[in-house]
Structures are given as structure tokens and as C-alpha cells.
Amino acid sequence: MPTLLISGANRGIGLELARQFSAGGWTVIGTARDVAAATELAALPNTTAMQLEATDGDSIAALVKQLDGQPIDVLIANAGIAVNLAAKPAEVTREDFLHVVRTNTFAPLALAGALKANILASERKIALAMSSLMSSIEANNWATQYTYRASKTGLNAVWTALTQEWKPLGITCGLIRPGMVATQMTDFKGIAVETSVAGLKKVVEGLTPADAGRIIGYDGTDVPW
Ligand SMILES: NC(=O)c1ccc[n+]([C@@H]2O[C@H](COP(=O)([O-])OP(=O)(O)OC[C@H]3O[C@@H](n4cnc5c(N)ncnc54)[C@H](OP(=O)(O)O)[C@@H]3O)[C@@H](O)[C@H]2O)c1
């Protein structure tokens, strides 16, 4: 069965992705910052929990070493944060801004770059990152969420460049959007995580090289940005 690596798989959308893909027979590698506490993840069938602090280069290198060349058919760079979403411009701090961009924009790129050989060694060769409607400039018709928006629009930009760079190698890169999902990030407002992930699983399993560069919603529709 194909292998899926999901970052930030100890809770929220990442944990549900691990749950549904492992139930579907996939081999799942789910990462957690505190791997000892990731008991729900580790208890899933066909699933291995591995440690990853996604913003830390040493932690990424340790993960790659632990994988020891294991093929990764699908990467989902899912780990992400939202900090002080309602902050007015004067309340957005440099620290918050850089922390969010480091986590949501830089870390997925760093992880994908580090796992390139593992992805290339696989059959499906797919690299995905978790975007958001908040990444969209076209759909941005209300204020707030300065740091989060910047980080996810930036993610779209780096992933689009990665799409071009890796297309000739046969790697299909794409962005997925879960919808507004009831997790800790949204104070549990939004659609059920099971619904979002059931849609995302269908999207991921149906991906072909022709989908490279798309931002695809959990309902299969394209996200304008
Ligand atoms: N929920 C939504 O409505 C929504 C909408 C659009 C996009 N998204 C995106 O979907 C992804 C998952 O969101 P969620 O709703 O599931 O959020 P969540 O419940 O807050 O979970 C976030 C996950 O990311 C991990 N994480 C955060 N920073 C990390 C870091 N530096 N290194 C490693 N792991 C880190 C967290 O680990 P810890 O437990 O250690 O903190 C947790 O596992 C995010 O990229 C988010 O931006 C969510």
C-alpha cells in the first residue's frame, strides 16, 4: 500500500487524515512535536508516529535520517498555526508575524525539500501542502488575519515555484484546502473534521499529474487566489 507522511498529525485535521488513510489501508507516518503524547496517532493501524518540530532544521534532518530512504508516496505538509487572528494592524507584532510565516510558509518548503529523495523513490510522487481560503487575494473582502493570510499566500507562492521545479522530475505538487473546520485552530467552529477529511482523502486519492499547481478544496472545487 502507498505511504503517506503527514506533519502535525497528533490532533485536528492531521490526526483525522491519519485516521482515515490508515483505515483505508495506507501506511501512515504521522509527525508530532511531542511524540510521547501522541497516543491517539500511535494507536492507529499501519501508523508510525515520529517526532518533528517543523520549524527546526535539526528536527527535519533527524526525521529524514529515521526514515532511512523509505519511499513517501504522498507528503501532506499540514502542520500550521494561527496567532491572534483579530489583531488590528498596530497590534500585529514582528514576533507573531515571523513565527507564523516560519511555521506556515517556510517549514512546509523545508520539509518538502528534505524529503525530495523519499518522494522520488515512491510510485505516486505527490507533495501537498495545506492552504486556506485565507490565502486568496481575490476572495479577500474583509479585514483581519494579517499574519495568517500572509503566511498562506506565501505558501501558495512557494508551492507554485516548487510545482514548476519538480514537475520535470515527475513529482506532482498541489495545495489542498480543508474548508473551515472545527478544530482547536477555529475554537471548534466550522464543519466536522471527519467531513473535511473524507473530502480531502477523495481529492488526494484522485490526484493525477494534470492537477499539479491547483489549490483544491475538500469538495473538489478550485480555490481562486
Ligand atoms: N481548521 C481550519 O478551519 C483550517 C482552515 C484552513 C486551513 N487550515 C490548515 O490546516 C492545517 C491543520 O490545521 P488544524 O485546524 O488541524 O489545526 P490544529 O488543530 O491547531 O492543529 C495544528 C497541528 O499543527 C501542529 N504544529 C503547529 N506548529 C508546529 C510546528 N512548529 N512543528 C510541528 N507541528 C506543528 C500542531 O502540533 P502541536 O499539537 O504540537 O501544537 C498540530 O498537530 C494548518 O496548516 C491550518 O492552517 C485549517
mmCIF file of C-alpha atoms in Angstrom, residues 2 27 34-35 40 43 47 57 73 83-84 89 91 111 121 126 128-129 146 159 168 173-174 180 190 200 211 213 219:
data_model
loop_
_atom_site.group_PDB
_atom_site.id
_atom_site.type_symbol
_atom_site.label_atom_id
_atom_site.label_comp_id
_atom_site.label_asym_id
_atom_site.label_seq_id
_atom_site.Cartn_x
_atom_site.Cartn_y
_atom_site.Cartn_z
ATOM 1 C CA PRO A 2 1.158 3.577 -0.568
ATOM 2 C CA THR A 27 0.827 3.114 5.529
ATOM 3 C CA ASP A 34 5.561 15.717 21.473
ATOM 4 C CA VAL A 35 5.612 12.194 20.089
ATOM 5 C CA GLU A 40 -4.178 8.510 19.557
ATOM 6 C CA ALA A 43 -2.604 3.636 18.264
ATOM 7 C CA THR A 47 0.735 4.030 11.534
ATOM 8 C CA GLY A 57 16.223 22.114 10.643
ATOM 9 C CA ASP A 73 4.129 8.371 -1.960
ATOM 10 C CA VAL A 83 -1.961 33.530 16.090
ATOM 11 C CA ASN A 84 -4.081 36.471 17.233
ATOM 12 C CA PRO A 89 -2.505 46.454 12.100
ATOM 13 C CA GLU A 91 -1.325 45.085 17.180
ATOM 14 C CA LEU A 111 10.131 19.650 4.858
ATOM 15 C CA ALA A 121 11.711 6.915 -4.566
ATOM 16 C CA ILE A 126 2.946 13.657 -4.665
ATOM 17 C CA LEU A 128 0.889 18.579 -0.935
ATOM 18 C CA ALA A 129 0.610 21.459 1.497
ATOM 19 C CA TYR A 146 -2.914 39.730 8.592
ATOM 20 C CA TRP A 159 4.451 25.756 -3.578
ATOM 21 C CA PRO A 168 10.139 17.683 -14.800
ATOM 22 C CA CYS A 173 2.805 19.255 -6.234
ATOM 23 C CA GLY A 174 -0.500 20.701 -5.171
ATOM 24 C CA MET A 180 -13.417 25.988 7.810
ATOM 25 C CA GLY A 190 -16.957 25.032 11.238
ATOM 26 C CA LEU A 200 -9.656 15.641 1.141
ATOM 27 C CA ASP A 211 -3.659 18.535 -11.113
ATOM 28 C CA GLY A 213 -0.363 23.537 -9.200
ATOM 29 C CA ASP A 219 -15.232 19.477 -2.060
#
